[in-house]
């Protein structure tokens, strides 16, 4: 495999990771914005008398809040691992190629978990 092919594969993998990160960040932002509660406002104006006002309406309870969701940024880790493994597989030959693939996958997983913004995408 020539250096040009290795460079092309590496740039393609980086482009794939960046494209996926951008799309998942957009999806994450839309999911977060769709879960924002609508603001409720109500006001009561009492007459200017010394009359006691009694309300017989029961109090409304707030809906229960769902438990917090944390998916551990699994999407970012998987995408990073796949990209790192792909880049690592283009380096070396024989058992060195296997070691480079494993090292690339591990490094990509760590970097993908840190730098690809896909936290809580799998939470629904």
mmCIF file of N, CA and C in Angstrom:
data_model
loop_
_atom_site.group_PDB
_atom_site.id
_atom_site.type_symbol
_atom_site.label_atom_id
_atom_site.label_comp_id
_atom_site.label_asym_id
_atom_site.label_seq_id
_atom_site.Cartn_x
_atom_site.Cartn_y
_atom_site.Cartn_z
ATOM 1 N N UNK A 1 0.843 -1.163 0.000
ATOM 2 C CA UNK A 1 0.000 0.000 0.000
ATOM 3 C C UNK A 1 0.897 1.237 0.000
ATOM 4 N N UNK A 2 0.584 2.173 -0.854
ATOM 5 C CA UNK A 2 1.428 3.360 -0.975
ATOM 6 C C UNK A 2 1.094 4.394 0.105
ATOM 7 N N UNK A 3 2.002 5.348 0.259
ATOM 8 C CA UNK A 3 1.777 6.405 1.246
ATOM 9 C C UNK A 3 0.551 7.240 0.879
ATOM 10 N N UNK A 4 0.321 7.402 -0.398
ATOM 11 C CA UNK A 4 -0.835 8.180 -0.854
ATOM 12 C C UNK A 4 -2.147 7.496 -0.443
ATOM 13 N N UNK A 5 -2.184 6.165 -0.573
ATOM 14 C CA UNK A 5 -3.391 5.430 -0.180
ATOM 15 C C UNK A 5 -3.610 5.494 1.331
ATOM 16 N N UNK A 6 -2.516 5.387 2.093
ATOM 17 C CA UNK A 6 -2.634 5.477 3.552
ATOM 18 C C UNK A 6 -3.150 6.853 3.953
ATOM 19 N N UNK A 7 -2.617 7.877 3.319
ATOM 20 C CA UNK A 7 -3.073 9.232 3.609
ATOM 21 C C UNK A 7 -4.548 9.412 3.250
ATOM 22 N N UNK A 8 -4.953 8.857 2.109
ATOM 23 C CA UNK A 8 -6.353 8.966 1.689
ATOM 24 C C UNK A 8 -7.276 8.256 2.672
ATOM 25 N N UNK A 9 -6.893 7.073 3.127
ATOM 26 C CA UNK A 9 -7.709 6.340 4.097
ATOM 27 C C UNK A 9 -7.787 7.100 5.424
ATOM 28 N N UNK A 10 -6.654 7.643 5.844
ATOM 29 C CA UNK A 10 -6.642 8.388 7.097
ATOM 30 C C UNK A 10 -7.513 9.628 7.031
ATOM 31 N N UNK A 11 -7.403 10.383 5.944
ATOM 32 C CA UNK A 11 -8.238 11.579 5.797
ATOM 33 C C UNK A 11 -9.717 11.219 5.667
ATOM 34 N N UNK A 12 -9.999 10.117 4.997
ATOM 35 C CA UNK A 12 -11.388 9.667 4.893
ATOM 36 C C UNK A 12 -11.963 9.298 6.253
ATOM 37 N N UNK A 13 -11.145 8.625 7.071
ATOM 38 C CA UNK A 13 -11.611 8.252 8.413
ATOM 39 C C UNK A 13 -11.851 9.489 9.271
ATOM 40 N N UNK A 14 -10.956 10.450 9.195
ATOM 41 C CA UNK A 14 -11.123 11.687 9.961
ATOM 42 C C UNK A 14 -12.374 12.425 9.500
ATOM 43 N N UNK A 15 -12.581 12.488 8.179
ATOM 44 C CA UNK A 15 -13.776 13.156 7.654
ATOM 45 C C UNK A 15 -15.043 12.443 8.129
ATOM 46 N N UNK A 16 -15.014 11.108 8.153
ATOM 47 C CA UNK A 16 -16.171 10.342 8.616
ATOM 48 C C UNK A 16 -16.465 10.636 10.086
ATOM 49 N N UNK A 17 -15.426 10.683 10.906
ATOM 50 C CA UNK A 17 -15.614 10.963 12.336
ATOM 51 C C UNK A 17 -16.163 12.371 12.534
ATOM 52 N N UNK A 18 -15.617 13.346 11.799
ATOM 53 C CA UNK A 18 -16.109 14.717 11.937
ATOM 54 C C UNK A 18 -17.551 14.857 11.467
ATOM 55 N N UNK A 19 -17.896 14.203 10.381
ATOM 56 C CA UNK A 19 -19.270 14.250 9.882
ATOM 57 C C UNK A 19 -20.228 13.625 10.885
ATOM 58 N N UNK A 20 -19.849 12.492 11.439
ATOM 59 C CA UNK A 20 -20.697 11.824 12.430
ATOM 60 C C UNK A 20 -20.827 12.666 13.690
ATOM 61 N N UNK A 21 -19.723 13.285 14.129
ATOM 62 C CA UNK A 21 -19.770 14.115 15.332
ATOM 63 C C UNK A 21 -20.686 15.315 15.128
ATOM 64 N N UNK A 22 -20.603 15.942 13.968
ATOM 65 C CA UNK A 22 -21.466 17.087 13.697
ATOM 66 C C UNK A 22 -22.928 16.701 13.659
ATOM 67 N N UNK A 23 -23.233 15.578 13.020
ATOM 68 C CA UNK A 23 -24.626 15.134 12.938
ATOM 69 C C UNK A 23 -25.166 14.761 14.315
ATOM 70 N N UNK A 24 -24.355 14.075 15.110
ATOM 71 C CA UNK A 24 -24.845 13.682 16.428
ATOM 72 C C UNK A 24 -24.972 14.891 17.354
ATOM 73 N N UNK A 25 -24.113 15.893 17.195
ATOM 74 C CA UNK A 25 -24.259 17.106 17.999
ATOM 75 C C UNK A 25 -25.559 17.824 17.641
ATOM 76 N N UNK A 26 -25.903 17.832 16.367
ATOM 77 C CA UNK A 26 -27.159 18.447 15.941
ATOM 78 C C UNK A 26 -28.347 17.684 16.509
ATOM 79 N N UNK A 27 -28.288 16.373 16.465
ATOM 80 C CA UNK A 27 -29.373 15.552 17.011
ATOM 81 C C UNK A 27 -29.482 15.775 18.518
ATOM 82 N N UNK A 28 -28.343 15.819 19.211
ATOM 83 C CA UNK A 28 -28.345 16.031 20.657
ATOM 84 C C UNK A 28 -28.998 17.359 21.001
ATOM 85 N N UNK A 29 -28.647 18.413 20.266
ATOM 86 C CA UNK A 29 -29.222 19.735 20.546
ATOM 87 C C UNK A 29 -30.729 19.722 20.325
ATOM 88 N N UNK A 30 -31.198 19.051 19.265
ATOM 89 C CA UNK A 30 -32.637 18.997 19.012
ATOM 90 C C UNK A 30 -33.363 18.223 20.096
ATOM 91 N N UNK A 31 -32.758 17.136 20.587
ATOM 92 C CA UNK A 31 -33.387 16.343 21.646
ATOM 93 C C UNK A 31 -33.475 17.164 22.926
ATOM 94 N N UNK A 32 -32.416 17.885 23.265
ATOM 95 C CA UNK A 32 -32.415 18.694 24.483
ATOM 96 C C UNK A 32 -33.439 19.809 24.383
ATOM 97 N N UNK A 33 -33.518 20.469 23.228
ATOM 98 C CA UNK A 33 -34.476 21.563 23.070
ATOM 99 C C UNK A 33 -35.915 21.064 23.098
ATOM 100 N N UNK A 34 -36.156 19.844 22.627
ATOM 101 C CA UNK A 34 -37.520 19.325 22.628
ATOM 102 C C UNK A 34 -37.968 18.908 24.026
ATOM 103 N N UNK A 35 -37.037 18.699 24.948
ATOM 104 C CA UNK A 35 -37.386 18.274 26.308
ATOM 105 C C UNK A 35 -37.527 19.436 27.279
ATOM 106 N N UNK A 36 -37.317 20.686 26.824
ATOM 107 C CA UNK A 36 -37.468 21.836 27.709
ATOM 108 C C UNK A 36 -38.938 22.025 28.049
ATOM 109 N N UNK A 37 -39.264 22.207 29.332
ATOM 110 C CA UNK A 37 -40.667 22.397 29.694
ATOM 111 C C UNK A 37 -41.161 23.777 29.265
ATOM 112 N N UNK A 38 -42.411 23.826 28.903
ATOM 113 C CA UNK A 38 -43.021 25.110 28.529
ATOM 114 C C UNK A 38 -43.274 25.917 29.793
ATOM 115 N N UNK A 39 -43.081 27.195 29.721
ATOM 116 C CA UNK A 39 -43.287 28.066 30.885
ATOM 117 C C UNK A 39 -44.775 28.258 31.120
ATOM 118 N N UNK A 40 -45.174 28.085 32.369
ATOM 119 C CA UNK A 40 -46.572 28.298 32.726
ATOM 120 C C UNK A 40 -46.663 29.578 33.540
ATOM 121 N N UNK A 41 -47.649 30.378 33.248
ATOM 122 C CA UNK A 41 -47.832 31.582 34.044
ATOM 123 C C UNK A 41 -49.318 31.769 34.308
ATOM 124 N N UNK A 42 -49.603 32.193 35.526
ATOM 125 C CA UNK A 42 -50.976 32.473 35.906
ATOM 126 C C UNK A 42 -50.950 33.577 36.948
ATOM 127 N N UNK A 43 -51.924 34.426 36.891
ATOM 128 C CA UNK A 43 -51.991 35.489 37.887
ATOM 129 C C UNK A 43 -53.440 35.683 38.301
ATOM 130 N N UNK A 44 -53.603 36.018 39.566
ATOM 131 C CA UNK A 44 -54.928 36.262 40.113
ATOM 132 C C UNK A 44 -54.912 37.656 40.720
ATOM 133 N N UNK A 45 -55.884 38.452 40.358
ATOM 134 C CA UNK A 45 -55.987 39.798 40.910
ATOM 135 C C UNK A 45 -57.119 39.786 41.931
ATOM 136 N N UNK A 46 -56.784 40.071 43.191
ATOM 137 C CA UNK A 46 -57.784 40.078 44.247
ATOM 138 C C UNK A 46 -58.403 41.472 44.332
ATOM 139 N N UNK A 47 -59.680 41.548 44.656
ATOM 140 C CA UNK A 47 -60.306 42.873 44.803
ATOM 141 C C UNK A 47 -59.736 43.595 46.017
ATOM 142 N N UNK A 48 -59.815 44.906 45.994
ATOM 143 C CA UNK A 48 -59.246 45.723 47.072
ATOM 144 C C UNK A 48 -60.230 45.827 48.232
ATOM 145 N N UNK A 49 -60.579 44.690 48.814
ATOM 146 C CA UNK A 49 -61.465 44.666 49.987
ATOM 147 C C UNK A 49 -60.788 43.850 51.066
ATOM 148 N N UNK A 50 -61.380 43.864 52.244
ATOM 149 C CA UNK A 50 -60.831 43.097 53.352
ATOM 150 C C UNK A 50 -61.531 41.755 53.462
ATOM 151 N N UNK A 51 -61.994 41.290 52.365
ATOM 152 C CA UNK A 51 -62.719 40.038 52.333
ATOM 153 C C UNK A 51 -61.717 38.891 52.173
ATOM 154 N N UNK A 52 -61.905 37.829 52.921
ATOM 155 C CA UNK A 52 -61.023 36.675 52.837
ATOM 156 C C UNK A 52 -61.424 35.833 51.619
ATOM 157 N N UNK A 53 -60.419 35.477 50.821
ATOM 158 C CA UNK A 53 -60.688 34.677 49.614
ATOM 159 C C UNK A 53 -60.256 33.247 49.895
ATOM 160 N N UNK A 54 -61.153 32.326 49.650
ATOM 161 C CA UNK A 54 -60.857 30.921 49.870
ATOM 162 C C UNK A 54 -60.954 30.188 48.537
ATOM 163 N N UNK A 55 -59.954 29.457 48.232
ATOM 164 C CA UNK A 55 -59.950 28.667 46.996
ATOM 165 C C UNK A 55 -60.174 27.211 47.354
ATOM 166 N N UNK A 56 -61.096 26.600 46.681
ATOM 167 C CA UNK A 56 -61.389 25.199 46.931
ATOM 168 C C UNK A 56 -60.782 24.280 45.875
ATOM 169 N N UNK A 57 -60.004 24.854 44.999
ATOM 170 C CA UNK A 57 -59.389 24.024 43.963
ATOM 171 C C UNK A 57 -58.183 23.295 44.542
ATOM 172 N N UNK A 58 -58.023 22.025 44.166
ATOM 173 C CA UNK A 58 -56.842 21.302 44.646
ATOM 174 C C UNK A 58 -55.580 21.833 43.944
ATOM 175 N N UNK A 59 -54.479 21.739 44.640
ATOM 176 C CA UNK A 59 -53.222 22.174 44.048
ATOM 177 C C UNK A 59 -52.777 21.200 42.974
ATOM 178 N N UNK A 60 -52.257 21.779 41.908
ATOM 179 C CA UNK A 60 -51.727 20.924 40.847
ATOM 180 C C UNK A 60 -50.313 20.506 41.211
ATOM 181 N N UNK A 61 -50.057 19.239 41.059
ATOM 182 C CA UNK A 61 -48.715 18.739 41.328
ATOM 183 C C UNK A 61 -47.916 18.748 40.036
ATOM 184 N N UNK A 62 -46.651 19.045 40.173
ATOM 185 C CA UNK A 62 -45.770 19.017 39.009
ATOM 186 C C UNK A 62 -45.608 17.569 38.552
ATOM 187 N N UNK A 63 -45.509 17.368 37.252
ATOM 188 C CA UNK A 63 -45.311 15.991 36.782
ATOM 189 C C UNK A 63 -43.978 15.453 37.295
ATOM 190 N N UNK A 64 -43.913 14.159 37.517
ATOM 191 C CA UNK A 64 -42.666 13.609 38.041
ATOM 192 C C UNK A 64 -41.540 13.780 37.021
ATOM 193 N N UNK A 65 -40.364 14.109 37.512
ATOM 194 C CA UNK A 65 -39.231 14.272 36.615
ATOM 195 C C UNK A 65 -38.623 12.903 36.332
ATOM 196 N N UNK A 66 -38.267 12.660 35.078
ATOM 197 C CA UNK A 66 -37.682 11.365 34.765
ATOM 198 C C UNK A 66 -36.293 11.253 35.394
ATOM 199 N N UNK A 67 -35.858 10.041 35.651
ATOM 200 C CA UNK A 67 -34.524 9.885 36.231
ATOM 201 C C UNK A 67 -33.477 10.380 35.230
ATOM 202 N N UNK A 68 -32.361 10.893 35.721
ATOM 203 C CA UNK A 68 -31.337 11.388 34.810
ATOM 204 C C UNK A 68 -30.782 10.255 33.949
ATOM 205 N N UNK A 69 -30.468 10.599 32.738
ATOM 206 C CA UNK A 69 -29.966 9.596 31.805
ATOM 207 C C UNK A 69 -28.504 9.885 31.502
ATOM 208 N N UNK A 70 -27.687 8.890 31.554
ATOM 209 C CA UNK A 70 -26.282 9.030 31.201
ATOM 210 C C UNK A 70 -25.874 7.790 30.426
ATOM 211 N N UNK A 71 -25.666 7.954 29.131
ATOM 212 C CA UNK A 71 -25.287 6.811 28.310
ATOM 213 C C UNK A 71 -23.774 6.629 28.232
ATOM 214 N N UNK A 72 -23.010 7.457 28.937
ATOM 215 C CA UNK A 72 -21.563 7.312 28.956
ATOM 216 C C UNK A 72 -20.901 7.657 27.634
ATOM 217 N N UNK A 73 -21.578 8.444 26.800
ATOM 218 C CA UNK A 73 -21.064 8.851 25.486
ATOM 219 C C UNK A 73 -20.673 7.644 24.650
ATOM 220 N N UNK A 74 -21.507 6.624 24.661
ATOM 221 C CA UNK A 74 -21.210 5.376 23.965
ATOM 222 C C UNK A 74 -21.081 5.570 22.462
ATOM 223 N N UNK A 75 -21.876 6.473 21.881
ATOM 224 C CA UNK A 75 -21.813 6.695 20.439
ATOM 225 C C UNK A 75 -20.457 7.284 20.059
ATOM 226 N N UNK A 76 -19.972 8.255 20.819
ATOM 227 C CA UNK A 76 -18.668 8.848 20.543
ATOM 228 C C UNK A 76 -17.543 7.840 20.669
ATOM 229 N N UNK A 77 -17.627 6.964 21.662
ATOM 230 C CA UNK A 77 -16.590 5.957 21.860
ATOM 231 C C UNK A 77 -16.579 4.941 20.719
ATOM 232 N N UNK A 78 -17.761 4.515 20.282
ATOM 233 C CA UNK A 78 -17.832 3.537 19.186
ATOM 234 C C UNK A 78 -17.315 4.141 17.893
ATOM 235 N N UNK A 79 -17.745 5.363 17.588
ATOM 236 C CA UNK A 79 -17.297 6.015 16.352
ATOM 237 C C UNK A 79 -15.787 6.237 16.396
ATOM 238 N N UNK A 80 -15.268 6.694 17.522
ATOM 239 C CA UNK A 80 -13.827 6.891 17.656
ATOM 240 C C UNK A 80 -13.050 5.598 17.539
ATOM 241 N N UNK A 81 -13.566 4.538 18.139
ATOM 242 C CA UNK A 81 -12.903 3.239 18.054
ATOM 243 C C UNK A 81 -12.868 2.693 16.641
ATOM 244 N N UNK A 82 -13.980 2.836 15.927
ATOM 245 C CA UNK A 82 -14.009 2.374 14.535
ATOM 246 C C UNK A 82 -13.048 3.174 13.663
ATOM 247 N N UNK A 83 -13.061 4.495 13.845
ATOM 248 C CA UNK A 83 -12.148 5.335 13.069
ATOM 249 C C UNK A 83 -10.693 5.048 13.396
ATOM 250 N N UNK A 84 -10.375 4.900 14.668
ATOM 251 C CA UNK A 84 -9.004 4.591 15.072
ATOM 252 C C UNK A 84 -8.552 3.230 14.577
ATOM 253 N N UNK A 85 -9.436 2.251 14.623
ATOM 254 C CA UNK A 85 -9.099 0.927 14.107
ATOM 255 C C UNK A 85 -8.872 0.943 12.609
ATOM 256 N N UNK A 86 -9.666 1.730 11.892
ATOM 257 C CA UNK A 86 -9.506 1.844 10.444
ATOM 258 C C UNK A 86 -8.172 2.490 10.093
ATOM 259 N N UNK A 87 -7.830 3.567 10.798
ATOM 260 C CA UNK A 87 -6.545 4.226 10.539
ATOM 261 C C UNK A 87 -5.396 3.307 10.943
ATOM 262 N N UNK A 88 -5.511 2.641 12.085
ATOM 263 C CA UNK A 88 -4.454 1.733 12.535
ATOM 264 C C UNK A 88 -4.247 0.552 11.606
ATOM 265 N N UNK A 89 -5.303 0.084 10.953
ATOM 266 C CA UNK A 89 -5.169 -1.061 10.048
ATOM 267 C C UNK A 89 -4.411 -0.710 8.775
ATOM 268 N N UNK A 90 -4.259 0.572 8.507
ATOM 269 C CA UNK A 90 -3.536 0.992 7.304
ATOM 270 C C UNK A 90 -2.034 1.105 7.544
ATOM 271 N N UNK A 91 -1.600 0.870 8.761
ATOM 272 C CA UNK A 91 -0.197 1.030 9.127
ATOM 273 C C UNK A 91 0.417 -0.336 9.375
ATOM 274 N N UNK A 92 1.647 -0.549 8.935
ATOM 275 C CA UNK A 92 2.399 -1.758 9.228
ATOM 276 C C UNK A 92 1.992 -2.950 8.371
ATOM 277 N N UNK A 93 2.612 -4.103 8.702
ATOM 278 C CA UNK A 93 2.285 -5.355 8.006
ATOM 279 C C UNK A 93 2.498 -6.508 8.976
ATOM 280 N N UNK A 94 1.827 -7.610 8.730
ATOM 281 C CA UNK A 94 1.961 -8.783 9.589
ATOM 282 C C UNK A 94 1.406 -8.539 10.974
ATOM 283 N N UNK A 95 2.150 -9.001 12.002
ATOM 284 C CA UNK A 95 1.677 -8.826 13.378
ATOM 285 C C UNK A 95 1.754 -7.364 13.805
ATOM 286 N N UNK A 96 2.603 -6.558 13.172
ATOM 287 C CA UNK A 96 2.648 -5.130 13.457
ATOM 288 C C UNK A 96 1.373 -4.443 13.024
ATOM 289 N N UNK A 97 0.764 -4.955 11.961
ATOM 290 C CA UNK A 97 -0.507 -4.380 11.490
ATOM 291 C C UNK A 97 -1.611 -4.662 12.508
ATOM 292 N N UNK A 98 -1.601 -5.859 13.067
ATOM 293 C CA UNK A 98 -2.597 -6.211 14.082
ATOM 294 C C UNK A 98 -2.443 -5.324 15.315
ATOM 295 N N UNK A 99 -1.196 -5.133 15.749
ATOM 296 C CA UNK A 99 -0.945 -4.283 16.914
ATOM 297 C C UNK A 99 -1.355 -2.839 16.628
ATOM 298 N N UNK A 100 -1.082 -2.361 15.421
ATOM 299 C CA UNK A 100 -1.458 -0.994 15.064
ATOM 300 C C UNK A 100 -2.979 -0.844 15.023
ATOM 301 N N UNK A 101 -3.677 -1.858 14.538
ATOM 302 C CA UNK A 101 -5.136 -1.811 14.485
ATOM 303 C C UNK A 101 -5.720 -1.765 15.893
ATOM 304 N N UNK A 102 -5.207 -2.626 16.771
ATOM 305 C CA UNK A 102 -5.700 -2.649 18.159
ATOM 306 C C UNK A 102 -5.372 -1.333 18.857
ATOM 307 N N UNK A 103 -4.149 -0.849 18.684
ATOM 308 C CA UNK A 103 -3.762 0.423 19.297
ATOM 309 C C UNK A 103 -4.592 1.586 18.776
ATOM 310 N N UNK A 104 -4.857 1.587 17.475
ATOM 311 C CA UNK A 104 -5.688 2.641 16.891
ATOM 312 C C UNK A 104 -7.110 2.590 17.420
ATOM 313 N N UNK A 105 -7.653 1.392 17.581
ATOM 314 C CA UNK A 105 -9.017 1.256 18.093
ATOM 315 C C UNK A 105 -9.108 1.722 19.546
ATOM 316 N N UNK A 106 -8.122 1.355 20.355
ATOM 317 C CA UNK A 106 -8.127 1.775 21.758
ATOM 318 C C UNK A 106 -7.969 3.292 21.856
ATOM 319 N N UNK A 107 -7.002 3.828 21.105
ATOM 320 C CA UNK A 107 -6.794 5.282 21.124
ATOM 321 C C UNK A 107 -8.004 6.030 20.596
ATOM 322 N N UNK A 108 -8.619 5.513 19.534
ATOM 323 C CA UNK A 108 -9.810 6.150 18.984
ATOM 324 C C UNK A 108 -10.977 6.123 19.948
ATOM 325 N N UNK A 109 -11.102 5.040 20.709
ATOM 326 C CA UNK A 109 -12.171 4.949 21.696
ATOM 327 C C UNK A 109 -11.999 6.014 22.787
ATOM 328 N N UNK A 110 -10.777 6.162 23.256
ATOM 329 C CA UNK A 110 -10.514 7.166 24.296
ATOM 330 C C UNK A 110 -10.766 8.575 23.751
ATOM 331 N N UNK A 111 -10.209 8.862 22.572
ATOM 332 C CA UNK A 111 -10.380 10.195 21.993
ATOM 333 C C UNK A 111 -11.834 10.452 21.596
ATOM 334 N N UNK A 112 -12.517 9.447 21.089
ATOM 335 C CA UNK A 112 -13.927 9.610 20.722
ATOM 336 C C UNK A 112 -14.800 9.890 21.925
ATOM 337 N N UNK A 113 -14.496 9.257 23.051
ATOM 338 C CA UNK A 113 -15.250 9.514 24.281
ATOM 339 C C UNK A 113 -15.043 10.917 24.805
ATOM 340 N N UNK A 114 -13.877 11.503 24.527
ATOM 341 C CA UNK A 114 -13.569 12.839 25.019
ATOM 342 C C UNK A 114 -14.008 13.949 24.069
ATOM 343 N N UNK A 115 -13.835 13.742 22.764
ATOM 344 C CA UNK A 115 -13.957 14.847 21.824
ATOM 345 C C UNK A 115 -15.134 14.772 20.859
ATOM 346 N N UNK A 116 -15.866 13.687 20.822
ATOM 347 C CA UNK A 116 -17.030 13.607 19.946
ATOM 348 C C UNK A 116 -18.263 13.852 20.817
ATOM 349 N N UNK A 117 -18.983 14.966 20.603
ATOM 350 C CA UNK A 117 -20.059 15.367 21.515
ATOM 351 C C UNK A 117 -21.362 14.615 21.270
ATOM 352 N N UNK A 118 -21.439 13.407 21.785
ATOM 353 C CA UNK A 118 -22.658 12.621 21.569
ATOM 354 C C UNK A 118 -23.243 12.126 22.880
ATOM 355 N N UNK A 119 -23.012 12.821 23.991
ATOM 356 C CA UNK A 119 -23.524 12.351 25.266
ATOM 357 C C UNK A 119 -25.057 12.353 25.273
ATOM 358 N N UNK A 120 -25.626 11.312 25.842
ATOM 359 C CA UNK A 120 -27.064 11.159 26.056
ATOM 360 C C UNK A 120 -27.876 11.112 24.765
ATOM 361 N N UNK A 121 -27.265 10.741 23.660
ATOM 362 C CA UNK A 121 -27.996 10.616 22.401
ATOM 363 C C UNK A 121 -28.921 9.400 22.458
ATOM 364 N N UNK A 122 -28.497 8.358 23.142
ATOM 365 C CA UNK A 122 -29.312 7.141 23.199
ATOM 366 C C UNK A 122 -30.416 7.215 24.241
ATOM 367 N N UNK A 123 -30.481 8.299 25.009
ATOM 368 C CA UNK A 123 -31.534 8.458 26.027
ATOM 369 C C UNK A 123 -32.821 8.901 25.359
ATOM 370 N N UNK A 124 -33.886 8.225 25.587
ATOM 371 C CA UNK A 124 -35.203 8.579 25.024
ATOM 372 C C UNK A 124 -36.253 8.482 26.091
#
